[in-house]
Amino acid sequence: MGTIGVDTALGLPTVKSIALGANRNLPWSEPAQIDDPFEGSFVGVFDRHIFFGRFLNTSARIEIQSLWGPESIRVLSIVRDRNCLSHSVRGFCSDFTNARNIITLLMKIDGEIFEVTGQNSQFPVTPELATTLQTTPEEEIAIRLITDSGEVIDSELGKDTVRAWKTVYGSL
């Protein structure tokens, strides 16, 4: 599931699935050739940001994963009970994947806020958005995710992911 190889023609890591999720060994924050049996082949970039916060009245490890492709952006929120990191015996941890349905993605780029509305944690990439992403300065970008219940999750994208946008969106 999602094995990684190397595309010799493009010199990019090759990923066999668009799937995001816990325990995925993906080429984070670098352009990758994605050959998905359902979505087809395209160049994209996987990103993740891990931080600690509160979820269901417990301290939790929150991981925001995303896949930035030429036609869409996919986002996944993974929440784990913070104690999962120290327990080796199963049963002590809570692991919530897809616990949140994200419907709005906000990005603060060069002092301007860009809002993208989507459904089921997937967001369309318009030609205007692709141009904006392709020309974004290589720096960390603040993002805000809003769920269908109104919950707000603040996260960020690293400068390596932003740099990879030049490859992903540069040929559109």
XYZ file of N, CA, C and O in Angstrom:
688
model
N 0.841 -1.181 0.000
C 0.000 0.000 0.000
C 0.878 1.233 0.000
O 1.546 1.535 0.976
N 0.928 1.964 -1.108
C 1.671 3.208 -1.155
C 3.168 3.020 -1.169
O 3.875 3.787 -0.534
N 3.663 2.003 -1.847
C 5.102 1.804 -1.886
C 5.779 2.953 -2.617
O 5.202 3.593 -3.482
N 7.021 3.209 -2.265
C 7.777 4.314 -2.845
C 8.877 3.749 -3.733
O 9.590 2.843 -3.351
N 9.000 4.296 -4.917
C 10.076 3.954 -5.836
C 10.686 5.249 -6.333
O 10.460 6.309 -5.776
N 11.442 5.189 -7.414
C 12.010 6.395 -8.006
C 11.667 6.413 -9.484
O 11.876 5.441 -10.193
N 11.087 7.529 -9.929
C 10.787 7.718 -11.343
C 12.080 8.172 -12.001
O 12.556 9.282 -11.763
N 12.669 7.320 -12.811
C 13.969 7.642 -13.395
C 13.880 8.751 -14.432
O 14.827 9.517 -14.603
N 12.740 8.897 -15.120
C 12.605 9.955 -16.129
C 12.595 11.334 -15.489
O 13.226 12.262 -15.973
N 11.885 11.480 -14.375
C 11.792 12.781 -13.715
C 12.757 12.919 -12.540
O 12.960 14.017 -12.035
N 13.317 11.815 -12.074
C 14.200 11.865 -10.917
C 13.458 12.124 -9.621
O 14.045 12.574 -8.649
N 12.150 11.837 -9.591
C 11.338 12.073 -8.407
C 10.991 10.757 -7.729
O 10.856 9.732 -8.394
N 10.791 10.792 -6.394
C 10.260 9.603 -5.740
C 8.884 9.292 -6.347
O 8.149 10.206 -6.697
N 8.545 8.022 -6.457
C 7.258 7.616 -6.997
C 6.430 6.974 -5.891
O 6.924 6.111 -5.165
N 5.183 7.403 -5.766
C 4.265 6.886 -4.762
C 3.086 6.259 -5.497
O 2.564 6.845 -6.449
N 2.644 5.092 -5.058
C 1.608 4.329 -5.758
C 0.191 4.601 -5.272
O -0.730 3.901 -5.659
N -0.011 5.611 -4.423
C -1.349 5.901 -3.909
C -1.401 7.326 -3.370
O -0.410 7.840 -2.860
N -2.576 7.935 -3.460
C -2.761 9.265 -2.877
C -3.110 9.190 -1.398
O -3.268 10.208 -0.745
N -3.224 7.977 -0.854
C -3.690 7.786 0.517
C -2.798 8.500 1.528
O -1.572 8.436 1.457
N -3.454 9.157 2.460
C -2.797 9.751 3.607
C -3.171 8.897 4.816
O -4.179 8.209 4.795
N -2.379 8.947 5.881
C -2.754 8.200 7.069
C -1.589 7.931 7.983
O -0.430 8.160 7.650
N -1.933 7.415 9.160
C -0.922 7.101 10.165
C 0.024 6.034 9.628
O -0.364 5.170 8.851
N 1.263 6.138 10.034
C 2.292 5.153 9.693
C 2.552 5.033 8.191
O 2.942 3.971 7.720
N 2.339 6.084 7.445
C 2.656 6.075 6.009
C 4.088 6.539 5.830
O 4.496 7.552 6.384
N 4.843 5.832 5.053
C 6.218 6.203 4.726
C 6.173 6.951 3.392
O 6.210 6.330 2.340
N 6.054 8.252 3.459
C 5.915 9.077 2.261
C 7.089 10.042 2.124
O 7.722 10.396 3.118
N 7.372 10.502 0.916
C 8.417 11.518 0.731
C 7.855 12.890 1.104
O 7.298 13.597 0.282
N 7.965 13.242 2.360
C 7.378 14.482 2.859
C 8.126 15.701 2.328
O 9.346 15.729 2.280
N 7.366 16.720 1.964
C 7.871 18.054 1.613
C 8.833 18.071 0.430
O 9.730 18.912 0.368
N 8.648 17.147 -0.506
C 9.430 17.164 -1.741
C 8.523 16.716 -2.883
O 7.604 15.927 -2.681
N 8.759 17.222 -4.084
C 7.930 16.797 -5.215
C 8.019 15.281 -5.392
O 9.090 14.693 -5.203
N 6.886 14.669 -5.737
C 6.842 13.224 -5.965
C 5.948 12.933 -7.162
O 4.970 13.645 -7.411
N 6.295 11.886 -7.887
C 5.446 11.372 -8.966
C 4.436 10.443 -8.300
O 4.816 9.491 -7.624
N 3.159 10.731 -8.463
C 2.117 9.919 -7.854
C 1.398 9.162 -8.967
O 0.902 9.776 -9.918
N 1.386 7.846 -8.855
C 0.738 6.969 -9.829
C -0.370 6.217 -9.105
O -0.170 5.100 -8.634
N -1.523 6.841 -8.990
C -2.642 6.280 -8.246
C -3.575 5.529 -9.197
O -3.909 6.042 -10.268
N -4.026 4.324 -8.826
C -4.880 3.555 -9.727
C -6.240 4.192 -9.987
O -6.897 3.873 -10.979
N -6.680 5.108 -9.142
C -7.985 5.750 -9.306
C -7.875 7.176 -9.826
O -8.701 7.634 -10.597
N -6.846 7.904 -9.384
C -6.703 9.322 -9.731
C -5.774 9.551 -10.926
O -5.697 10.662 -11.437
N -5.025 8.541 -11.331
C -4.092 8.700 -12.440
C -2.715 9.127 -11.967
O -2.384 9.040 -10.787
N -1.903 9.640 -12.892
C -0.525 10.044 -12.594
C -0.400 11.560 -12.597
O -0.929 12.226 -13.482
N 0.311 12.070 -11.606
C 0.564 13.505 -11.523
C 1.715 13.757 -10.557
O 2.108 12.873 -9.795
N 2.259 14.957 -10.597
C 3.291 15.377 -9.653
C 2.607 16.131 -8.523
O 1.756 16.996 -8.758
N 2.946 15.780 -7.283
C 2.366 16.429 -6.116
C 3.388 16.486 -4.998
O 4.524 16.032 -5.145
N 2.960 17.043 -3.876
C 3.833 17.101 -2.699
C 3.002 16.766 -1.461
O 1.905 17.276 -1.272
N 3.532 15.847 -0.646
C 2.920 15.479 0.624
C 3.521 16.348 1.718
O 4.730 16.584 1.742
N 2.677 16.810 2.648
C 3.162 17.622 3.765
C 2.562 17.083 5.056
O 1.463 16.517 5.061
N 3.287 17.276 6.151
C 2.714 16.974 7.467
C 3.294 17.927 8.495
O 4.443 18.378 8.389
N 2.461 18.228 9.464
C 2.861 19.081 10.581
C 2.322 18.425 11.845
O 1.142 18.083 11.920
N 3.191 18.231 12.825
C 2.817 17.558 14.073
C 2.950 18.554 15.218
O 3.951 19.257 15.331
N 1.922 18.596 16.070
C 1.960 19.460 17.245
C 1.067 18.852 18.324
O 0.375 17.858 18.084
N 1.093 19.413 19.521
C 0.293 18.904 20.627
C -0.807 19.900 20.953
O -0.618 21.111 20.889
N -1.975 19.372 21.293
C -3.119 20.210 21.625
C -4.119 19.421 22.437
O -3.814 18.356 22.974
N -5.345 19.936 22.531
C -6.407 19.287 23.290
C -7.419 18.703 22.320
O -7.771 19.323 21.334
N -7.869 17.489 22.600
C -8.911 16.847 21.811
C -9.688 15.929 22.740
O -9.103 15.099 23.437
N -11.012 16.088 22.778
C -11.871 15.267 23.633
C -11.374 15.263 25.076
O -11.261 14.230 25.724
N -11.052 16.442 25.602
C -10.623 16.638 26.985
C -9.375 15.856 27.373
O -9.209 15.463 28.516
N -8.501 15.617 26.434
C -7.239 14.958 26.737
C -6.130 15.638 25.946
O -6.381 16.256 24.923
N -4.915 15.529 26.453
C -3.782 16.050 25.711
C -3.545 15.118 24.534
O -3.504 13.900 24.698
N -3.417 15.680 23.346
C -3.329 14.853 22.151
C -2.191 15.301 21.249
O -1.805 16.465 21.237
N -1.686 14.346 20.493
C -0.724 14.611 19.428
C -1.546 14.771 18.157
O -2.271 13.856 17.763
N -1.455 15.931 17.533
C -2.242 16.231 16.343
C -1.304 16.274 15.149
O -0.255 16.915 15.203
N -1.688 15.569 14.100
C -0.891 15.550 12.881
C -1.798 15.960 11.728
O -2.854 15.367 11.521
N -1.398 16.994 11.016
C -2.118 17.438 9.832
C -1.291 17.002 8.630
O -0.139 17.398 8.484
N -1.878 16.154 7.796
C -1.223 15.708 6.574
C -1.982 16.292 5.393
O -3.195 16.459 5.456
N -1.254 16.582 4.340
C -1.911 17.092 3.140
C -1.170 16.615 1.898
O 0.006 16.280 1.947
N -1.921 16.569 0.817
C -1.371 16.255 -0.491
C -1.763 17.392 -1.420
O -2.951 17.646 -1.625
N -0.762 18.075 -1.963
C -0.953 19.208 -2.849
C -0.724 18.744 -4.277
O 0.405 18.438 -4.655
N -1.801 18.634 -5.042
C -1.717 18.188 -6.424
C -2.199 19.263 -7.370
O -2.734 20.291 -6.947
N -2.040 19.067 -8.664
C -2.395 20.090 -9.643
C -3.893 20.391 -9.714
O -4.280 21.491 -10.074
N -4.740 19.436 -9.338
C -6.184 19.657 -9.424
C -6.871 19.773 -8.079
O -7.975 20.324 -7.995
N -6.246 19.233 -7.021
C -6.886 19.289 -5.710
C -5.868 19.214 -4.581
O -4.730 18.789 -4.774
N -6.338 19.633 -3.415
C -5.583 19.554 -2.168
C -6.395 18.656 -1.245
O -7.594 18.864 -1.081
N -5.754 17.664 -0.662
C -6.421 16.762 0.286
C -5.792 16.979 1.657
O -4.568 17.099 1.761
N -6.625 16.982 2.685
C -6.146 17.217 4.042
C -6.681 16.121 4.960
O -7.837 15.702 4.834
N -5.850 15.655 5.872
C -6.241 14.649 6.846
C -5.787 15.087 8.223
O -4.640 15.513 8.401
N -6.667 14.977 9.185
C -6.353 15.281 10.573
C -6.265 13.957 11.338
O -7.211 13.186 11.358
N -5.113 13.706 11.940
C -4.910 12.494 12.738
C -4.673 12.939 14.172
O -3.805 13.766 14.439
N -5.448 12.387 15.094
C -5.322 12.742 16.503
C -5.027 11.478 17.289
O -5.700 10.458 17.124
N -4.004 11.551 18.142
C -3.654 10.429 19.008
C -3.552 10.918 20.436
O -3.006 11.984 20.689
N -4.022 10.094 21.346
C -3.826 10.349 22.760
C -2.323 10.497 22.975
O -1.539 9.693 22.489
N -1.909 11.528 23.662
C -0.475 11.796 23.850
C 0.244 10.613 24.493
O 1.404 10.354 24.235
N -0.466 9.858 25.328
C 0.149 8.711 25.996
C 0.468 7.577 25.036
O 1.202 6.673 25.379
N -0.085 7.593 23.828
C 0.211 6.546 22.850
C 1.689 6.511 22.513
O 2.214 5.466 22.143
N 2.337 7.632 22.615
C 3.734 7.703 22.226
C 4.636 6.918 23.172
O 5.712 6.487 22.802
N 4.177 6.699 24.419
C 5.034 6.027 25.384
C 4.599 4.600 25.691
O 5.315 3.873 26.355
N 3.432 4.184 25.223
C 2.944 2.832 25.504
C 3.304 1.879 24.382
O 3.128 2.183 23.219
N 3.793 0.712 24.760
C 4.079 -0.293 23.743
C 2.995 -1.363 23.704
O 2.952 -2.176 22.798
N 2.129 -1.374 24.705
C 1.059 -2.363 24.760
C -0.191 -1.758 24.127
O -0.595 -0.651 24.454
N -0.812 -2.479 23.212
C -2.017 -1.979 22.547
C -3.155 -1.911 23.555
O -3.206 -2.635 24.518
N -4.069 -1.016 23.304
C -5.235 -0.896 24.159
C -5.218 0.324 25.054
O -6.241 0.700 25.589
N -4.062 0.943 25.256
C -3.966 2.119 26.105
C -4.197 3.411 25.326
O -4.301 4.467 25.912
N -4.221 3.347 24.017
C -4.220 4.549 23.202
C -5.510 4.722 22.419
O -6.164 3.755 22.070
N -5.792 5.966 22.134
C -6.875 6.297 21.223
C -6.225 6.802 19.950
O -5.293 7.585 19.993
N -6.692 6.368 18.823
C -6.157 6.826 17.553
C -7.339 7.171 16.671
O -8.084 6.300 16.255
N -7.548 8.458 16.437
C -8.670 8.919 15.652
C -8.146 9.405 14.308
O -7.422 10.377 14.250
N -8.492 8.732 13.250
C -8.120 9.166 11.922
C -9.365 9.668 11.224
O -10.422 9.056 11.337
N -9.233 10.768 10.481
C -10.384 11.383 9.824
C -11.434 11.816 10.830
O -12.627 11.756 10.555
N -11.002 12.209 12.023
C -11.936 12.603 13.058
C -12.648 13.905 12.710
O -13.679 14.194 13.281
N -12.105 14.654 11.757
C -12.671 15.961 11.435
C -12.898 16.075 9.935
O -12.030 15.731 9.140
N -14.045 16.584 9.557
C -14.342 16.855 8.149
C -14.026 18.323 7.897
O -14.761 19.207 8.338
N -12.950 18.579 7.199
C -12.500 19.946 6.972
C -13.179 20.479 5.718
O -13.152 19.846 4.668
N -13.821 21.669 5.851
C -14.566 22.243 4.725
C -14.000 23.573 4.241
O -14.353 24.030 3.162
N -13.126 24.188 5.039
C -12.516 25.455 4.639
C -11.025 25.419 4.935
O -10.607 24.994 6.004
N -10.243 25.853 3.954
C -8.798 25.957 4.081
C -8.424 27.417 3.868
O -8.755 28.005 2.837
N -7.781 28.007 4.864
C -7.291 29.378 4.766
C -5.767 29.336 4.778
O -5.166 28.598 5.552
N -5.153 30.131 3.902
C -3.694 30.232 3.831
C -3.310 31.692 3.888
O -3.896 32.509 3.172
N -2.328 32.009 4.715
C -1.834 33.382 4.780
C -0.527 33.436 4.005
O 0.493 32.900 4.440
N -0.594 34.079 2.816
C 0.549 34.152 1.916
C 0.869 35.614 1.646
O 0.016 36.355 1.161
N 2.075 36.021 1.975
C 2.502 37.410 1.759
C 1.531 38.419 2.375
O 1.217 39.444 1.776
N 1.029 38.110 3.569
C 0.129 39.014 4.265
C -1.313 38.977 3.776
O -2.174 39.617 4.352
N -1.572 38.218 2.719
C -2.925 38.109 2.178
C -3.507 36.747 2.547
O -2.804 35.737 2.540
N -4.807 36.731 2.856
C -5.460 35.487 3.226
C -6.241 34.945 2.038
O -7.063 35.641 1.444
N -5.951 33.681 1.696
C -6.642 32.989 0.619
C -7.548 31.942 1.241
O -7.109 31.163 2.092
N -8.806 31.926 0.824
C -9.784 30.976 1.356
C -10.229 30.035 0.247
O -10.590 30.464 -0.840
N -10.185 28.737 0.550
C -10.635 27.721 -0.401
C -11.697 26.885 0.309
O -11.472 26.394 1.411
N -12.846 26.756 -0.317
C -13.931 25.964 0.229
C -13.968 24.620 -0.481
O -13.801 24.543 -1.698
N -14.171 23.576 0.291
C -14.232 22.242 -0.283
C -15.230 21.382 0.453
O -16.063 21.878 1.218
N -15.126 20.100 0.225
C -15.964 19.155 0.950
C -15.191 17.877 1.173
O -14.288 17.538 0.413
N -15.531 17.194 2.263
C -14.864 15.942 2.615
C -13.347 16.086 2.650
O -12.613 15.210 2.184
N -12.869 17.202 3.172
C -11.432 17.475 3.343
C -10.660 17.493 2.033
O -9.466 17.223 1.986
N -11.338 17.832 0.951
C -10.709 17.963 -0.363
C -11.079 19.321 -0.948
O -12.236 19.739 -0.886
N -10.080 19.986 -1.558
C -10.250 21.355 -2.033
C -9.784 21.482 -3.476
O -8.702 21.005 -3.814
N -10.580 22.148 -4.321
C -10.179 22.299 -5.725
C -9.063 23.324 -5.881
O -8.983 24.299 -5.136
N -8.201 23.093 -6.858
C -7.148 24.052 -7.191
C -7.562 24.743 -8.488
O -7.597 24.121 -9.540
N -7.900 26.019 -8.378
C -8.242 26.810 -9.555
C -6.955 27.283 -10.224
O -5.883 27.276 -9.599
N -7.028 27.717 -11.494
C -5.822 28.269 -12.131
C -5.238 29.452 -11.345
O -4.014 29.586 -11.240
N -6.106 30.284 -10.761
C -5.627 31.434 -9.977
C -4.883 30.968 -8.729
O -3.833 31.515 -8.382
N -5.428 29.959 -8.036
C -4.767 29.437 -6.844
C -3.438 28.779 -7.218
O -2.430 28.975 -6.538
N -3.417 28.023 -8.319
C -2.180 27.379 -8.765
C -1.093 28.419 -9.021
O 0.065 28.238 -8.625
N -1.450 29.536 -9.664
C -0.482 30.613 -9.920
C 0.024 31.201 -8.612
O 1.221 31.436 -8.443
N -0.883 31.423 -7.660
C -0.494 31.962 -6.361
C 0.474 31.014 -5.655
O 1.509 31.444 -5.129
N 0.152 29.727 -5.637
C 1.010 28.760 -4.954
C 2.369 28.656 -5.639
O 3.408 28.592 -4.969
N 2.383 28.675 -6.948
C 3.627 28.555 -7.706
C 4.559 29.738 -7.467
O 5.772 29.599 -7.494
N 4.008 30.913 -7.202
C 4.820 32.119 -7.019
C 5.006 32.520 -5.551
O 5.551 33.583 -5.275
N 4.572 31.686 -4.629
C 4.700 31.988 -3.203
C 6.165 31.983 -2.782
O 6.909 31.067 -3.137
N 6.596 33.000 -2.027
C 7.980 33.003 -1.517
C 8.237 31.761 -0.658
O 7.345 31.291 0.048
N 9.447 31.247 -0.725
C 9.810 30.028 0.001
C 9.997 30.326 1.484
O 11.102 30.591 1.955
N 8.891 30.281 2.204
C 8.888 30.502 3.648
C 7.739 29.712 4.256
O 6.879 29.221 3.533
N 7.741 29.570 5.585
C 6.641 28.873 6.239
C 5.341 29.630 6.002
O 5.329 30.862 5.976
N 4.274 28.870 5.822
C 2.957 29.440 5.555
C 2.008 29.012 6.667
O 1.905 27.818 6.977
N 1.313 29.972 7.267
C 0.289 29.657 8.257
C -0.976 29.216 7.529
O -1.369 29.832 6.526
N -1.582 28.133 8.017
C -2.858 27.699 7.470
C -3.859 27.547 8.607
O -3.480 27.312 9.761
N -5.109 27.705 8.280
C -6.204 27.490 9.231
C -7.199 26.563 8.561
O -7.611 26.796 7.428
N -7.570 25.511 9.274
C -8.549 24.555 8.798
C -9.819 24.729 9.614
O -9.745 24.839 10.838
N -10.966 24.742 8.937
C -12.244 24.867 9.633
C -13.080 23.638 9.306
O -13.260 23.291 8.128
N -13.580 22.983 10.347
C -14.361 21.766 10.164
C -15.835 22.098 9.952
O -16.270 23.228 10.189
N -16.594 21.087 9.553
C -18.023 21.289 9.348
C -18.758 21.605 10.649
O -19.850 22.156 10.628
N -18.146 21.318 11.796
C -18.759 21.666 13.083
C -18.306 23.036 13.583
O -18.705 23.464 14.656
N -17.443 23.714 12.811
C -16.977 25.044 13.191
C -15.674 25.065 13.963
O -15.164 26.124 14.312
N -15.097 23.906 14.230
C -13.823 23.847 14.937
C -12.722 24.443 14.061
O -12.704 24.260 12.845
N -11.801 25.166 14.689
C -10.689 25.803 13.992
C -9.392 25.107 14.399
O -9.136 24.903 15.585
N -8.591 24.730 13.400
C -7.295 24.104 13.641
C -6.250 24.961 12.937
O -6.285 25.110 11.719
N -5.338 25.537 13.700
C -4.245 26.316 13.123
C -3.024 25.416 12.971
O -2.649 24.691 13.892
N -2.412 25.462 11.801
C -1.251 24.642 11.508
C -0.322 25.447 10.605
O -0.500 26.662 10.452
N 0.632 24.779 10.015
C 1.555 25.476 9.115
C 2.101 24.512 8.073
O 2.008 23.286 8.223
N 2.641 25.102 7.039
C 3.335 24.357 5.987
C 4.775 24.841 5.992
O 5.028 26.043 6.048
N 5.716 23.921 5.899
C 7.131 24.276 5.911
C 7.606 24.821 4.582
O 6.969 24.638 3.537
N 8.750 25.485 4.613
C 9.267 26.116 3.397
C 9.653 25.092 2.335
O 9.640 25.406 1.146
N 9.988 23.846 2.715
C 10.307 22.829 1.708
C 9.067 22.462 0.888
O 9.149 22.262 -0.321
N 7.916 22.391 1.541
C 6.660 22.142 0.822
C 6.358 23.306 -0.106
O 5.992 23.114 -1.267
N 6.509 24.514 0.395
C 6.262 25.707 -0.421
C 7.208 25.725 -1.624
O 6.800 26.042 -2.743
N 8.455 25.355 -1.426
C 9.421 25.275 -2.527
C 8.961 24.240 -3.559
O 9.061 24.452 -4.762
N 8.418 23.117 -3.096
C 7.949 22.055 -3.998
C 6.762 22.516 -4.846
O 6.533 21.980 -5.936
N 6.003 23.500 -4.373
C 4.879 24.030 -5.163
C 5.356 24.533 -6.519
O 4.617 24.479 -7.487
N 6.579 25.036 -6.593
C 7.098 25.534 -7.883
C 7.130 24.407 -8.921
O 6.847 24.625 -10.090
N 7.446 23.196 -8.478
C 7.450 22.042 -9.374
C 6.032 21.571 -9.662
O 5.670 21.313 -10.808
N 5.211 21.470 -8.631
C 3.837 20.961 -8.783
C 2.988 21.878 -9.664
O 2.261 21.414 -10.531
N 3.076 23.191 -9.415
C 2.205 24.138 -10.109
C 2.910 24.908 -11.232
O 2.267 25.678 -11.928
N 4.201 24.689 -11.407
C 4.971 25.441 -12.391
C 4.656 25.123 -13.832
O 4.838 25.960 -14.718
N 4.146 23.933 -14.121
C 3.901 23.545 -15.500
C 2.431 23.669 -15.897
O 2.044 23.249 -16.979
N 1.625 24.250 -15.016
C 0.180 24.370 -15.317
C -0.113 25.584 -16.158
O 0.568 26.551 -16.181
